[in-house]
């Protein structure tokens, strides 16, 4: 019996399967291709150059750059798109600049309640957490749900408990306290509004569906105390796409409101057959329009390019409904598009040659 085991073990060691790495996500795929890439966003909204100081602008650019670099380095070394997405999003979650993780906005009860999701375009597996309060990096919580549970979405205390059991980094809720966010929350709460983090009503027109969400714009978005949801789409050397999104949701949200970010198909979607997508914007619209999946479906069923599909949804469909927001998307060949119907969106990408592009305003091309 022992001899048989030895023969089997030796045989397996010398088999091509073993040499190519059984169980190694990255290497168990087809032969490497070179057009890997990563694209990120840090939220869309009324981001105007006039109301942004050069120093703050630089801080955003530096952080976006750091996030891209952390994901790019993984891809360049032959790592997976899933690892790259988590790494890039963690950088933004750890920064108070964005409405995710450390910088998450306050809900009506004075807590920070965070949502995140991730999807693997190779396996079409997905994971999400909603309404979590203690997971330092909710994107890791989402990944753990995908990889370590039989479910797709866990919520509230149960999700926090699961993350702890999985050995993820847990923080005291105090960790998520941010002075600027607290002030922003109290000003919004005083008026009993529920406010999109990235949205001030500068349009002058009110969509009837929106009444409960619109403010009077008295707290301008661009003063530095408004930040956005974060997201990432990556394509690795093996042709696999992954997408993830993480957010604190809307300031002063009540009743454990959950937005689009943790909902697969609404805020996040990835499928090697079509594209990877991460959204930012008025979550209720993104849920109703199943935005991320809609982009993929237009590619799959109508054979639109990733750019055409994303434009159709953001610039036509959502715009016609008065819905603010944007998305980042990449197809399996590495074509990237980043449409938004707001004045700005924190965004950037790095392609396989290592060249990075970062933009904030609509005029950044
Ligand atoms: N989509 C997020 C939500 O509705 C907000 C955002 O993108 O900033 O929760």
PDB file of N, CA and C in Angstrom, residues 103-162:
ATOM      1  N   UNK A 103     -12.915  55.795   5.771  1.00  0.00           N
ATOM      2  CA  UNK A 103     -13.600  57.067   5.471  1.00  0.00           C
ATOM      3  C   UNK A 103     -15.100  56.941   5.305  1.00  0.00           C
ATOM      4  N   UNK A 104     -15.671  55.820   5.722  1.00  0.00           N
ATOM      5  CA  UNK A 104     -17.115  55.601   5.505  1.00  0.00           C
ATOM      6  C   UNK A 104     -17.965  56.686   6.168  1.00  0.00           C
ATOM      7  N   UNK A 105     -19.024  57.104   5.498  1.00  0.00           N
ATOM      8  CA  UNK A 105     -19.922  58.140   6.029  1.00  0.00           C
ATOM      9  C   UNK A 105     -20.755  57.571   7.181  1.00  0.00           C
ATOM     10  N   UNK A 106     -21.429  58.472   7.896  1.00  0.00           N
ATOM     11  CA  UNK A 106     -22.251  58.044   9.033  1.00  0.00           C
ATOM     12  C   UNK A 106     -23.704  57.796   8.637  1.00  0.00           C
ATOM     13  N   UNK A 107     -24.244  56.722   9.171  1.00  0.00           N
ATOM     14  CA  UNK A 107     -25.675  56.449   9.001  1.00  0.00           C
ATOM     15  C   UNK A 107     -26.448  57.246  10.055  1.00  0.00           C
ATOM     16  N   UNK A 108     -27.753  57.265   9.965  1.00  0.00           N
ATOM     17  CA  UNK A 108     -28.611  58.060  10.849  1.00  0.00           C
ATOM     18  C   UNK A 108     -28.384  57.780  12.341  1.00  0.00           C
ATOM     19  N   UNK A 109     -28.037  56.554  12.692  1.00  0.00           N
ATOM     20  CA  UNK A 109     -27.840  56.216  14.105  1.00  0.00           C
ATOM     21  C   UNK A 109     -26.417  56.511  14.577  1.00  0.00           C
ATOM     22  N   UNK A 110     -25.642  57.233  13.739  1.00  0.00           N
ATOM     23  CA  UNK A 110     -24.292  57.623  14.142  1.00  0.00           C
ATOM     24  C   UNK A 110     -23.264  56.528  13.990  1.00  0.00           C
ATOM     25  N   UNK A 111     -23.636  55.443  13.323  1.00  0.00           N
ATOM     26  CA  UNK A 111     -22.655  54.373  13.088  1.00  0.00           C
ATOM     27  C   UNK A 111     -22.165  54.436  11.641  1.00  0.00           C
ATOM     28  N   UNK A 112     -21.103  53.718  11.363  1.00  0.00           N
ATOM     29  CA  UNK A 112     -20.634  53.577   9.982  1.00  0.00           C
ATOM     30  C   UNK A 112     -21.056  52.191   9.530  1.00  0.00           C
ATOM     31  N   UNK A 113     -21.850  52.153   8.509  1.00  0.00           N
ATOM     32  CA  UNK A 113     -22.415  50.887   8.060  1.00  0.00           C
ATOM     33  C   UNK A 113     -21.974  50.656   6.605  1.00  0.00           C
ATOM     34  N   UNK A 114     -21.149  49.635   6.427  1.00  0.00           N
ATOM     35  CA  UNK A 114     -20.458  49.508   5.132  1.00  0.00           C
ATOM     36  C   UNK A 114     -20.930  48.315   4.298  1.00  0.00           C
ATOM     37  N   UNK A 115     -20.840  48.495   2.991  1.00  0.00           N
ATOM     38  CA  UNK A 115     -21.247  47.461   2.026  1.00  0.00           C
ATOM     39  C   UNK A 115     -20.081  47.197   1.060  1.00  0.00           C
ATOM     40  N   UNK A 116     -19.929  45.960   0.631  1.00  0.00           N
ATOM     41  CA  UNK A 116     -18.900  45.671  -0.375  1.00  0.00           C
ATOM     42  C   UNK A 116     -19.237  44.385  -1.124  1.00  0.00           C
ATOM     43  N   UNK A 117     -18.735  44.279  -2.343  1.00  0.00           N
ATOM     44  CA  UNK A 117     -18.922  43.031  -3.094  1.00  0.00           C
ATOM     45  C   UNK A 117     -17.746  42.789  -4.029  1.00  0.00           C
ATOM     46  N   UNK A 118     -17.611  41.538  -4.425  1.00  0.00           N
ATOM     47  CA  UNK A 118     -16.535  41.176  -5.350  1.00  0.00           C
ATOM     48  C   UNK A 118     -17.031  40.036  -6.240  1.00  0.00           C
ATOM     49  N   UNK A 119     -16.565  40.009  -7.491  1.00  0.00           N
ATOM     50  CA  UNK A 119     -16.975  38.924  -8.392  1.00  0.00           C
ATOM     51  C   UNK A 119     -15.794  38.476  -9.238  1.00  0.00           C
ATOM     52  N   UNK A 120     -15.707  37.170  -9.394  1.00  0.00           N
ATOM     53  CA  UNK A 120     -14.634  36.552 -10.165  1.00  0.00           C
ATOM     54  C   UNK A 120     -15.179  36.191 -11.550  1.00  0.00           C
ATOM     55  N   UNK A 121     -14.644  36.830 -12.590  1.00  0.00           N
ATOM     56  CA  UNK A 121     -15.164  36.638 -13.938  1.00  0.00           C
ATOM     57  C   UNK A 121     -14.874  35.273 -14.531  1.00  0.00           C
ATOM     58  N   UNK A 122     -13.930  34.551 -13.930  1.00  0.00           N
ATOM     59  CA  UNK A 122     -13.578  33.228 -14.455  1.00  0.00           C
ATOM     60  C   UNK A 122     -14.590  32.176 -13.996  1.00  0.00           C
ATOM     61  N   UNK A 123     -14.948  32.261 -12.712  1.00  0.00           N
ATOM     62  CA  UNK A 123     -15.822  31.229 -12.136  1.00  0.00           C
ATOM     63  C   UNK A 123     -17.271  31.700 -12.005  1.00  0.00           C
ATOM     64  N   UNK A 124     -17.496  33.017 -12.179  1.00  0.00           N
ATOM     65  CA  UNK A 124     -18.809  33.645 -11.963  1.00  0.00           C
ATOM     66  C   UNK A 124     -19.231  33.454 -10.506  1.00  0.00           C
ATOM     67  N   UNK A 125     -18.243  33.321  -9.628  1.00  0.00           N
ATOM     68  CA  UNK A 125     -18.563  33.266  -8.204  1.00  0.00           C
ATOM     69  C   UNK A 125     -18.521  34.686  -7.663  1.00  0.00           C
ATOM     70  N   UNK A 126     -19.274  34.921  -6.606  1.00  0.00           N
ATOM     71  CA  UNK A 126     -19.322  36.275  -6.061  1.00  0.00           C
ATOM     72  C   UNK A 126     -19.534  36.237  -4.557  1.00  0.00           C
ATOM     73  N   UNK A 127     -19.143  37.318  -3.890  1.00  0.00           N
ATOM     74  CA  UNK A 127     -19.360  37.436  -2.453  1.00  0.00           C
ATOM     75  C   UNK A 127     -19.657  38.879  -2.093  1.00  0.00           C
ATOM     76  N   UNK A 128     -20.426  39.060  -1.019  1.00  0.00           N
ATOM     77  CA  UNK A 128     -20.776  40.428  -0.625  1.00  0.00           C
ATOM     78  C   UNK A 128     -21.077  40.503   0.864  1.00  0.00           C
ATOM     79  N   UNK A 129     -20.818  41.680   1.433  1.00  0.00           N
ATOM     80  CA  UNK A 129     -21.255  41.961   2.807  1.00  0.00           C
ATOM     81  C   UNK A 129     -22.047  43.271   2.772  1.00  0.00           C
ATOM     82  N   UNK A 130     -23.061  43.344   3.623  1.00  0.00           N
ATOM     83  CA  UNK A 130     -23.872  44.564   3.682  1.00  0.00           C
ATOM     84  C   UNK A 130     -24.098  44.956   5.135  1.00  0.00           C
ATOM     85  N   UNK A 131     -24.035  46.252   5.403  1.00  0.00           N
ATOM     86  CA  UNK A 131     -24.305  46.750   6.745  1.00  0.00           C
ATOM     87  C   UNK A 131     -23.349  46.239   7.803  1.00  0.00           C
ATOM     88  N   UNK A 132     -22.058  46.170   7.459  1.00  0.00           N
ATOM     89  CA  UNK A 132     -21.078  45.711   8.457  1.00  0.00           C
ATOM     90  C   UNK A 132     -20.477  46.920   9.184  1.00  0.00           C
ATOM     91  N   UNK A 133     -20.066  46.684  10.440  1.00  0.00           N
ATOM     92  CA  UNK A 133     -19.606  47.796  11.269  1.00  0.00           C
ATOM     93  C   UNK A 133     -18.184  47.662  11.775  1.00  0.00           C
ATOM     94  N   UNK A 134     -17.612  46.478  11.647  1.00  0.00           N
ATOM     95  CA  UNK A 134     -16.315  46.278  12.296  1.00  0.00           C
ATOM     96  C   UNK A 134     -15.214  45.740  11.384  1.00  0.00           C
ATOM     97  N   UNK A 135     -15.554  45.341  10.188  1.00  0.00           N
ATOM     98  CA  UNK A 135     -14.526  44.761   9.308  1.00  0.00           C
ATOM     99  C   UNK A 135     -13.675  45.893   8.754  1.00  0.00           C
ATOM    100  N   UNK A 136     -12.387  45.862   9.042  1.00  0.00           N
ATOM    101  CA  UNK A 136     -11.521  46.959   8.601  1.00  0.00           C
ATOM    102  C   UNK A 136     -11.567  47.126   7.086  1.00  0.00           C
ATOM    103  N   UNK A 137     -11.505  46.011   6.371  1.00  0.00           N
ATOM    104  CA  UNK A 137     -11.563  46.056   4.914  1.00  0.00           C
ATOM    105  C   UNK A 137     -12.753  45.223   4.421  1.00  0.00           C
ATOM    106  N   UNK A 138     -13.885  45.863   4.262  1.00  0.00           N
ATOM    107  CA  UNK A 138     -15.087  45.118   3.848  1.00  0.00           C
ATOM    108  C   UNK A 138     -14.900  44.315   2.560  1.00  0.00           C
ATOM    109  N   UNK A 139     -14.002  44.752   1.678  1.00  0.00           N
ATOM    110  CA  UNK A 139     -13.785  43.996   0.439  1.00  0.00           C
ATOM    111  C   UNK A 139     -13.220  42.603   0.768  1.00  0.00           C
ATOM    112  N   UNK A 140     -12.440  42.510   1.851  1.00  0.00           N
ATOM    113  CA  UNK A 140     -11.925  41.193   2.257  1.00  0.00           C
ATOM    114  C   UNK A 140     -13.054  40.339   2.835  1.00  0.00           C
ATOM    115  N   UNK A 141     -14.004  41.031   3.488  1.00  0.00           N
ATOM    116  CA  UNK A 141     -15.185  40.319   3.999  1.00  0.00           C
ATOM    117  C   UNK A 141     -15.958  39.716   2.835  1.00  0.00           C
ATOM    118  N   UNK A 142     -16.122  40.519   1.770  1.00  0.00           N
ATOM    119  CA  UNK A 142     -16.866  40.045   0.595  1.00  0.00           C
ATOM    120  C   UNK A 142     -16.165  38.837  -0.021  1.00  0.00           C
ATOM    121  N   UNK A 143     -14.848  38.927  -0.113  1.00  0.00           N
ATOM    122  CA  UNK A 143     -14.098  37.806  -0.703  1.00  0.00           C
ATOM    123  C   UNK A 143     -14.204  36.549   0.157  1.00  0.00           C
ATOM    124  N   UNK A 144     -14.175  36.747   1.478  1.00  0.00           N
ATOM    125  CA  UNK A 144     -14.286  35.589   2.378  1.00  0.00           C
ATOM    126  C   UNK A 144     -15.657  34.928   2.225  1.00  0.00           C
ATOM    127  N   UNK A 145     -16.701  35.736   2.046  1.00  0.00           N
ATOM    128  CA  UNK A 145     -18.036  35.153   1.837  1.00  0.00           C
ATOM    129  C   UNK A 145     -18.016  34.277   0.581  1.00  0.00           C
ATOM    130  N   UNK A 146     -17.370  34.794  -0.463  1.00  0.00           N
ATOM    131  CA  UNK A 146     -17.298  34.038  -1.720  1.00  0.00           C
ATOM    132  C   UNK A 146     -16.507  32.741  -1.567  1.00  0.00           C
ATOM    133  N   UNK A 147     -15.372  32.853  -0.902  1.00  0.00           N
ATOM    134  CA  UNK A 147     -14.451  31.709  -0.881  1.00  0.00           C
ATOM    135  C   UNK A 147     -14.660  30.751   0.290  1.00  0.00           C
ATOM    136  N   UNK A 148     -15.189  31.267   1.406  1.00  0.00           N
ATOM    137  CA  UNK A 148     -15.245  30.432   2.614  1.00  0.00           C
ATOM    138  C   UNK A 148     -16.659  30.117   3.095  1.00  0.00           C
ATOM    139  N   UNK A 149     -17.666  30.589   2.377  1.00  0.00           N
ATOM    140  CA  UNK A 149     -19.028  30.238   2.793  1.00  0.00           C
ATOM    141  C   UNK A 149     -19.782  29.689   1.593  1.00  0.00           C
ATOM    142  N   UNK A 150     -20.989  29.209   1.854  1.00  0.00           N
ATOM    143  CA  UNK A 150     -21.792  28.665   0.739  1.00  0.00           C
ATOM    144  C   UNK A 150     -22.709  29.742   0.194  1.00  0.00           C
ATOM    145  N   UNK A 151     -22.518  30.978   0.662  1.00  0.00           N
ATOM    146  CA  UNK A 151     -23.480  32.032   0.325  1.00  0.00           C
ATOM    147  C   UNK A 151     -22.862  33.100  -0.580  1.00  0.00           C
ATOM    148  N   UNK A 152     -23.707  34.006  -1.016  1.00  0.00           N
ATOM    149  CA  UNK A 152     -23.207  35.129  -1.819  1.00  0.00           C
ATOM    150  C   UNK A 152     -23.200  36.406  -0.989  1.00  0.00           C
ATOM    151  N   UNK A 153     -24.192  36.592  -0.133  1.00  0.00           N
ATOM    152  CA  UNK A 153     -24.234  37.837   0.649  1.00  0.00           C
ATOM    153  C   UNK A 153     -24.560  37.579   2.117  1.00  0.00           C
ATOM    154  N   UNK A 154     -23.761  38.172   3.004  1.00  0.00           N
ATOM    155  CA  UNK A 154     -24.060  38.143   4.435  1.00  0.00           C
ATOM    156  C   UNK A 154     -24.261  39.578   4.880  1.00  0.00           C
ATOM    157  N   UNK A 155     -25.106  39.765   5.901  1.00  0.00           N
ATOM    158  CA  UNK A 155     -25.380  41.145   6.311  1.00  0.00           C
ATOM    159  C   UNK A 155     -25.294  41.327   7.824  1.00  0.00           C
ATOM    160  N   UNK A 156     -25.111  42.594   8.214  1.00  0.00           N
ATOM    161  CA  UNK A 156     -25.175  43.008   9.620  1.00  0.00           C
ATOM    162  C   UNK A 156     -24.234  42.254  10.543  1.00  0.00           C
ATOM    163  N   UNK A 157     -24.722  42.032  11.792  1.00  0.00           N
ATOM    164  CA  UNK A 157     -23.883  41.409  12.817  1.00  0.00           C
ATOM    165  C   UNK A 157     -23.366  40.042  12.392  1.00  0.00           C
ATOM    166  N   UNK A 158     -24.185  39.321  11.646  1.00  0.00           N
ATOM    167  CA  UNK A 158     -23.787  37.986  11.190  1.00  0.00           C
ATOM    168  C   UNK A 158     -22.554  38.074  10.299  1.00  0.00           C
ATOM    169  N   UNK A 159     -22.543  39.062   9.438  1.00  0.00           N
ATOM    170  CA  UNK A 159     -21.404  39.225   8.524  1.00  0.00           C
ATOM    171  C   UNK A 159     -20.160  39.629   9.301  1.00  0.00           C
ATOM    172  N   UNK A 160     -20.332  40.519  10.289  1.00  0.00           N
ATOM    173  CA  UNK A 160     -19.191  40.912  11.126  1.00  0.00           C
ATOM    174  C   UNK A 160     -18.628  39.693  11.865  1.00  0.00           C
ATOM    175  N   UNK A 161     -19.552  38.861  12.377  1.00  0.00           N
ATOM    176  CA  UNK A 161     -19.152  37.677  13.134  1.00  0.00           C
ATOM    177  C   UNK A 161     -18.404  36.696  12.225  1.00  0.00           C
ATOM    178  N   UNK A 162     -18.938  36.518  11.044  1.00  0.00           N
ATOM    179  CA  UNK A 162     -18.299  35.615  10.072  1.00  0.00           C
ATOM    180  C   UNK A 162     -16.872  36.087   9.761  1.00  0.00           C
TER     181      UNK A 162
END
